[in-house]
């Protein structure tokens, strides 16, 4: 019987399939279903740094305006306050931890290292097993240099590391000028994992209204190669774990990411399309393949196709391009 257990961030997961941050992971009920469906862990839907800052400013405003209110009205006001997204998020962590055994990874979508970072401590105190930071840094600001953009990544890690001891994962994009080196440097900052890659909203144009609209919200299997390449290139070259994300839609893609060197694989779009039952379909496919290949554990084949272990490292680079495209004939 194939053993799918995997180590990730120092935690032991029953298998490497993690349900990634999305609307699929925003309630305790869904998280219970995900556990029942067989996933190894879950990343909660992200809280935005703007939500944290807005709540902080609102709380400050309440405190200063209360100076003019009779103290006996405080209790009444507390009862009236609605639960904001920030407190809801902390409650989701606490209740999920009570409801399921699988690790709960909290998530924050952030663009700066300002003001919000204190909140990471509250996430830790609520019981999250780890914190994934979805760094939404798109280099479209023409006033910032490449160095300044990269500095942001390090500042965010430094500030968050000051307040928490739980493992930190950075979920990053491939929009960086020297990606391999950046990922390698980030892995040495004391983070526990890198998720390659996040998927930004993709723009399209409406030709009647001339509006920018969003397209391809869900990925397809055709989106797999970018993360597959970079997992394969970075495996054994970083000082942290690697989580693959984007374009994993079936058991084969799951196997390929482990072969490339991923410790775990995040799945979202495939579950939006096929439901939570697809989790066991994918895991069964991997188990069957492992049996067929004679593998007992994931470590028997993890990273076997990584660039550093490959007998043909040029396959990830220009030589492959020359070989395939020079003689490409459309049939
Ligand atoms: C509807 C939807 C909501 C998402 N919300 C988040 C989010 O809150 N935080 C985040 O880090 N990623 C979010 N993502 C991105 C996914 O976590 C994932 O990185 C992306 O969909 C690529 O993986 P996939 O190909 O398995 O879908 C969302 C994706 C979708 C489709």
PDB file of C-alpha atoms in Angstrom, residues 154-328:
ATOM      1  CA  UNK A 154      12.139  40.982   2.386  1.00  0.00           C
ATOM      2  CA  UNK A 155      10.604  43.781   4.456  1.00  0.00           C
ATOM      3  CA  UNK A 156       7.304  41.939   4.683  1.00  0.00           C
ATOM      4  CA  UNK A 157       9.009  38.718   5.821  1.00  0.00           C
ATOM      5  CA  UNK A 158      11.118  40.617   8.366  1.00  0.00           C
ATOM      6  CA  UNK A 159       8.124  42.391   9.906  1.00  0.00           C
ATOM      7  CA  UNK A 160       5.956  39.265  10.081  1.00  0.00           C
ATOM      8  CA  UNK A 161       8.781  37.161  11.489  1.00  0.00           C
ATOM      9  CA  UNK A 162       9.162  39.669  14.323  1.00  0.00           C
ATOM     10  CA  UNK A 163       5.703  38.803  15.647  1.00  0.00           C
ATOM     11  CA  UNK A 164       5.087  35.091  14.928  1.00  0.00           C
ATOM     12  CA  UNK A 165       6.733  31.738  15.483  1.00  0.00           C
ATOM     13  CA  UNK A 166       4.415  29.691  13.252  1.00  0.00           C
ATOM     14  CA  UNK A 167       5.803  28.748   9.830  1.00  0.00           C
ATOM     15  CA  UNK A 168       5.500  31.395   7.136  1.00  0.00           C
ATOM     16  CA  UNK A 169       4.891  30.561   3.481  1.00  0.00           C
ATOM     17  CA  UNK A 170       5.301  33.118   0.711  1.00  0.00           C
ATOM     18  CA  UNK A 171       2.971  32.745  -2.238  1.00  0.00           C
ATOM     19  CA  UNK A 172       4.614  34.684  -5.033  1.00  0.00           C
ATOM     20  CA  UNK A 173       4.222  35.405  -8.709  1.00  0.00           C
ATOM     21  CA  UNK A 174       6.751  34.938 -11.480  1.00  0.00           C
ATOM     22  CA  UNK A 175       6.863  38.664 -12.247  1.00  0.00           C
ATOM     23  CA  UNK A 176      10.411  39.288 -11.041  1.00  0.00           C
ATOM     24  CA  UNK A 177      13.479  40.248 -13.023  1.00  0.00           C
ATOM     25  CA  UNK A 178      15.766  37.533 -11.677  1.00  0.00           C
ATOM     26  CA  UNK A 179      13.315  34.994 -10.372  1.00  0.00           C
ATOM     27  CA  UNK A 180      15.598  32.067  -9.521  1.00  0.00           C
ATOM     28  CA  UNK A 181      17.947  34.151  -7.423  1.00  0.00           C
ATOM     29  CA  UNK A 182      15.100  36.027  -5.749  1.00  0.00           C
ATOM     30  CA  UNK A 183      13.392  32.766  -4.724  1.00  0.00           C
ATOM     31  CA  UNK A 184      16.670  31.390  -3.447  1.00  0.00           C
ATOM     32  CA  UNK A 185      17.353  34.526  -1.369  1.00  0.00           C
ATOM     33  CA  UNK A 186      13.818  34.543   0.011  1.00  0.00           C
ATOM     34  CA  UNK A 187      14.182  30.918   1.071  1.00  0.00           C
ATOM     35  CA  UNK A 188      17.084  31.952   3.293  1.00  0.00           C
ATOM     36  CA  UNK A 189      15.107  34.527   5.278  1.00  0.00           C
ATOM     37  CA  UNK A 190      13.713  31.976   7.712  1.00  0.00           C
ATOM     38  CA  UNK A 191      10.469  31.335   5.865  1.00  0.00           C
ATOM     39  CA  UNK A 192       9.342  27.710   5.817  1.00  0.00           C
ATOM     40  CA  UNK A 193       7.808  27.487   2.375  1.00  0.00           C
ATOM     41  CA  UNK A 194       7.377  29.076  -1.044  1.00  0.00           C
ATOM     42  CA  UNK A 195       4.196  28.627  -3.087  1.00  0.00           C
ATOM     43  CA  UNK A 196       4.865  28.836  -6.823  1.00  0.00           C
ATOM     44  CA  UNK A 197       2.790  30.596  -8.064  1.00  0.00           C
ATOM     45  CA  UNK A 198      -0.164  32.780  -7.250  1.00  0.00           C
ATOM     46  CA  UNK A 199      -2.503  33.604 -10.094  1.00  0.00           C
ATOM     47  CA  UNK A 200      -3.362  37.224 -10.652  1.00  0.00           C
ATOM     48  CA  UNK A 201      -6.662  38.304 -12.058  1.00  0.00           C
ATOM     49  CA  UNK A 202      -6.363  38.170 -15.862  1.00  0.00           C
ATOM     50  CA  UNK A 203      -7.647  41.146 -17.835  1.00  0.00           C
ATOM     51  CA  UNK A 204      -9.677  41.056 -21.013  1.00  0.00           C
ATOM     52  CA  UNK A 205     -11.520  43.753 -22.996  1.00  0.00           C
ATOM     53  CA  UNK A 206     -15.209  43.987 -23.666  1.00  0.00           C
ATOM     54  CA  UNK A 207     -15.368  45.241 -27.285  1.00  0.00           C
ATOM     55  CA  UNK A 208     -18.839  46.747 -26.866  1.00  0.00           C
ATOM     56  CA  UNK A 209     -18.410  48.636 -23.612  1.00  0.00           C
ATOM     57  CA  UNK A 210     -14.653  49.220 -23.849  1.00  0.00           C
ATOM     58  CA  UNK A 211     -14.339  48.019 -20.286  1.00  0.00           C
ATOM     59  CA  UNK A 212     -11.589  45.916 -18.779  1.00  0.00           C
ATOM     60  CA  UNK A 213     -13.171  42.710 -17.565  1.00  0.00           C
ATOM     61  CA  UNK A 214     -11.733  39.715 -15.812  1.00  0.00           C
ATOM     62  CA  UNK A 215     -11.245  36.475 -17.697  1.00  0.00           C
ATOM     63  CA  UNK A 216     -10.076  32.912 -17.040  1.00  0.00           C
ATOM     64  CA  UNK A 217     -10.843  33.079 -13.348  1.00  0.00           C
ATOM     65  CA  UNK A 218     -10.332  29.324 -13.228  1.00  0.00           C
ATOM     66  CA  UNK A 219      -7.149  27.786 -14.557  1.00  0.00           C
ATOM     67  CA  UNK A 220      -6.980  24.941 -17.065  1.00  0.00           C
ATOM     68  CA  UNK A 221      -4.500  22.049 -17.371  1.00  0.00           C
ATOM     69  CA  UNK A 222      -2.677  24.202 -19.956  1.00  0.00           C
ATOM     70  CA  UNK A 223      -1.572  26.463 -17.080  1.00  0.00           C
ATOM     71  CA  UNK A 224       0.511  23.710 -15.449  1.00  0.00           C
ATOM     72  CA  UNK A 225       3.894  24.115 -17.221  1.00  0.00           C
ATOM     73  CA  UNK A 226       4.915  27.454 -15.668  1.00  0.00           C
ATOM     74  CA  UNK A 227       4.794  26.208 -12.095  1.00  0.00           C
ATOM     75  CA  UNK A 228       6.076  22.769 -13.145  1.00  0.00           C
ATOM     76  CA  UNK A 229       9.162  24.353 -14.699  1.00  0.00           C
ATOM     77  CA  UNK A 230       9.908  26.523 -11.682  1.00  0.00           C
ATOM     78  CA  UNK A 231       9.317  23.798  -9.115  1.00  0.00           C
ATOM     79  CA  UNK A 232      11.720  21.618 -11.124  1.00  0.00           C
ATOM     80  CA  UNK A 233      14.273  24.433 -11.389  1.00  0.00           C
ATOM     81  CA  UNK A 234      14.116  25.468  -7.718  1.00  0.00           C
ATOM     82  CA  UNK A 235      13.933  21.993  -6.125  1.00  0.00           C
ATOM     83  CA  UNK A 236      17.055  21.255  -4.032  1.00  0.00           C
ATOM     84  CA  UNK A 237      18.165  24.855  -4.544  1.00  0.00           C
ATOM     85  CA  UNK A 238      16.118  26.527  -1.820  1.00  0.00           C
ATOM     86  CA  UNK A 239      16.310  26.366   1.959  1.00  0.00           C
ATOM     87  CA  UNK A 240      12.587  25.839   2.452  1.00  0.00           C
ATOM     88  CA  UNK A 241       9.722  23.627   1.294  1.00  0.00           C
ATOM     89  CA  UNK A 242       8.034  24.098  -2.060  1.00  0.00           C
ATOM     90  CA  UNK A 243       4.284  24.125  -2.693  1.00  0.00           C
ATOM     91  CA  UNK A 244       3.193  23.902  -6.317  1.00  0.00           C
ATOM     92  CA  UNK A 245       0.144  25.890  -7.372  1.00  0.00           C
ATOM     93  CA  UNK A 246      -1.684  26.576 -10.646  1.00  0.00           C
ATOM     94  CA  UNK A 247      -2.987  24.233 -13.287  1.00  0.00           C
ATOM     95  CA  UNK A 248      -3.103  20.990 -11.298  1.00  0.00           C
ATOM     96  CA  UNK A 249      -6.310  19.372 -12.487  1.00  0.00           C
ATOM     97  CA  UNK A 250      -5.751  15.629 -12.227  1.00  0.00           C
ATOM     98  CA  UNK A 251      -3.712  12.894 -10.608  1.00  0.00           C
ATOM     99  CA  UNK A 252      -1.104  13.027 -13.351  1.00  0.00           C
ATOM    100  CA  UNK A 253      -0.400  16.702 -12.722  1.00  0.00           C
ATOM    101  CA  UNK A 254      -0.157  15.957  -8.997  1.00  0.00           C
ATOM    102  CA  UNK A 255       2.428  13.233  -9.690  1.00  0.00           C
ATOM    103  CA  UNK A 256       4.357  15.522 -12.057  1.00  0.00           C
ATOM    104  CA  UNK A 257       4.677  18.267  -9.432  1.00  0.00           C
ATOM    105  CA  UNK A 258       6.062  15.774  -6.897  1.00  0.00           C
ATOM    106  CA  UNK A 259       8.445  14.440  -9.537  1.00  0.00           C
ATOM    107  CA  UNK A 260       9.517  18.040 -10.142  1.00  0.00           C
ATOM    108  CA  UNK A 261      10.300  18.344  -6.426  1.00  0.00           C
ATOM    109  CA  UNK A 262       7.237  19.844  -4.735  1.00  0.00           C
ATOM    110  CA  UNK A 263       6.625  18.925  -1.098  1.00  0.00           C
ATOM    111  CA  UNK A 264       2.920  19.637  -1.507  1.00  0.00           C
ATOM    112  CA  UNK A 265       0.539  20.604  -4.289  1.00  0.00           C
ATOM    113  CA  UNK A 266      -2.267  23.132  -4.011  1.00  0.00           C
ATOM    114  CA  UNK A 267      -5.468  22.628  -5.965  1.00  0.00           C
ATOM    115  CA  UNK A 268      -8.317  25.102  -6.499  1.00  0.00           C
ATOM    116  CA  UNK A 269      -9.827  25.384  -9.999  1.00  0.00           C
ATOM    117  CA  UNK A 270     -10.131  21.625 -10.484  1.00  0.00           C
ATOM    118  CA  UNK A 271     -12.271  21.455  -7.340  1.00  0.00           C
ATOM    119  CA  UNK A 272     -14.450  24.366  -8.443  1.00  0.00           C
ATOM    120  CA  UNK A 273     -15.043  22.420 -11.668  1.00  0.00           C
ATOM    121  CA  UNK A 274     -15.405  18.869 -10.349  1.00  0.00           C
ATOM    122  CA  UNK A 275     -16.275  19.167  -6.653  1.00  0.00           C
ATOM    123  CA  UNK A 276     -14.525  17.885  -3.539  1.00  0.00           C
ATOM    124  CA  UNK A 277     -14.862  14.245  -4.650  1.00  0.00           C
ATOM    125  CA  UNK A 278     -12.174  15.006  -7.181  1.00  0.00           C
ATOM    126  CA  UNK A 279      -9.664  15.041  -4.301  1.00  0.00           C
ATOM    127  CA  UNK A 280      -9.888  11.267  -3.819  1.00  0.00           C
ATOM    128  CA  UNK A 281      -9.942  10.682  -7.584  1.00  0.00           C
ATOM    129  CA  UNK A 282      -6.610  12.506  -7.875  1.00  0.00           C
ATOM    130  CA  UNK A 283      -5.091  10.770  -4.859  1.00  0.00           C
ATOM    131  CA  UNK A 284      -6.246   7.342  -6.101  1.00  0.00           C
ATOM    132  CA  UNK A 285      -4.658   8.036  -9.465  1.00  0.00           C
ATOM    133  CA  UNK A 286      -1.375   8.796  -7.726  1.00  0.00           C
ATOM    134  CA  UNK A 287      -1.595   5.697  -5.537  1.00  0.00           C
ATOM    135  CA  UNK A 288      -2.235   3.493  -8.592  1.00  0.00           C
ATOM    136  CA  UNK A 289       0.714   5.018 -10.427  1.00  0.00           C
ATOM    137  CA  UNK A 290       3.020   4.572  -7.418  1.00  0.00           C
ATOM    138  CA  UNK A 291       2.006   0.912  -7.175  1.00  0.00           C
ATOM    139  CA  UNK A 292       2.613   0.435 -10.889  1.00  0.00           C
ATOM    140  CA  UNK A 293       6.059   2.066 -10.620  1.00  0.00           C
ATOM    141  CA  UNK A 294       6.945   0.190  -7.422  1.00  0.00           C
ATOM    142  CA  UNK A 295       7.151   3.274  -5.179  1.00  0.00           C
ATOM    143  CA  UNK A 296       6.146   2.957  -1.526  1.00  0.00           C
ATOM    144  CA  UNK A 297       6.670   6.553  -0.393  1.00  0.00           C
ATOM    145  CA  UNK A 298       6.640   9.971  -2.009  1.00  0.00           C
ATOM    146  CA  UNK A 299      10.314  10.350  -1.138  1.00  0.00           C
ATOM    147  CA  UNK A 300      11.033   7.438  -3.512  1.00  0.00           C
ATOM    148  CA  UNK A 301      10.318   9.713  -6.465  1.00  0.00           C
ATOM    149  CA  UNK A 302      10.126  13.296  -5.194  1.00  0.00           C
ATOM    150  CA  UNK A 303      12.439  15.527  -7.227  1.00  0.00           C
ATOM    151  CA  UNK A 304      13.435  12.742  -9.602  1.00  0.00           C
ATOM    152  CA  UNK A 305      12.638  15.064 -12.525  1.00  0.00           C
ATOM    153  CA  UNK A 306      14.016  18.225 -10.890  1.00  0.00           C
ATOM    154  CA  UNK A 307      16.552  20.124 -12.934  1.00  0.00           C
ATOM    155  CA  UNK A 308      19.356  19.495 -10.438  1.00  0.00           C
ATOM    156  CA  UNK A 309      18.837  15.727 -10.613  1.00  0.00           C
ATOM    157  CA  UNK A 310      17.872  15.529 -14.252  1.00  0.00           C
ATOM    158  CA  UNK A 311      20.177  13.728 -16.639  1.00  0.00           C
ATOM    159  CA  UNK A 312      19.202  16.400 -19.147  1.00  0.00           C
ATOM    160  CA  UNK A 313      19.059  19.772 -17.323  1.00  0.00           C
ATOM    161  CA  UNK A 314      18.970  21.636 -20.634  1.00  0.00           C
ATOM    162  CA  UNK A 315      15.494  20.184 -21.171  1.00  0.00           C
ATOM    163  CA  UNK A 316      14.152  23.074 -19.066  1.00  0.00           C
ATOM    164  CA  UNK A 317      15.945  25.683 -21.089  1.00  0.00           C
ATOM    165  CA  UNK A 318      16.761  26.984 -24.550  1.00  0.00           C
ATOM    166  CA  UNK A 319      18.064  23.770 -26.099  1.00  0.00           C
ATOM    167  CA  UNK A 320      14.640  22.175 -25.799  1.00  0.00           C
ATOM    168  CA  UNK A 321      13.139  25.206 -27.462  1.00  0.00           C
ATOM    169  CA  UNK A 322      15.553  24.973 -30.389  1.00  0.00           C
ATOM    170  CA  UNK A 323      14.980  21.247 -30.766  1.00  0.00           C
ATOM    171  CA  UNK A 324      11.209  21.417 -30.764  1.00  0.00           C
ATOM    172  CA  UNK A 325      10.480  24.603 -32.606  1.00  0.00           C
ATOM    173  CA  UNK A 326      12.999  24.441 -35.437  1.00  0.00           C
ATOM    174  CA  UNK A 327      11.458  21.326 -36.859  1.00  0.00           C
ATOM    175  CA  UNK A 328       7.879  21.917 -35.780  1.00  0.00           C
TER     176      UNK A 328
END
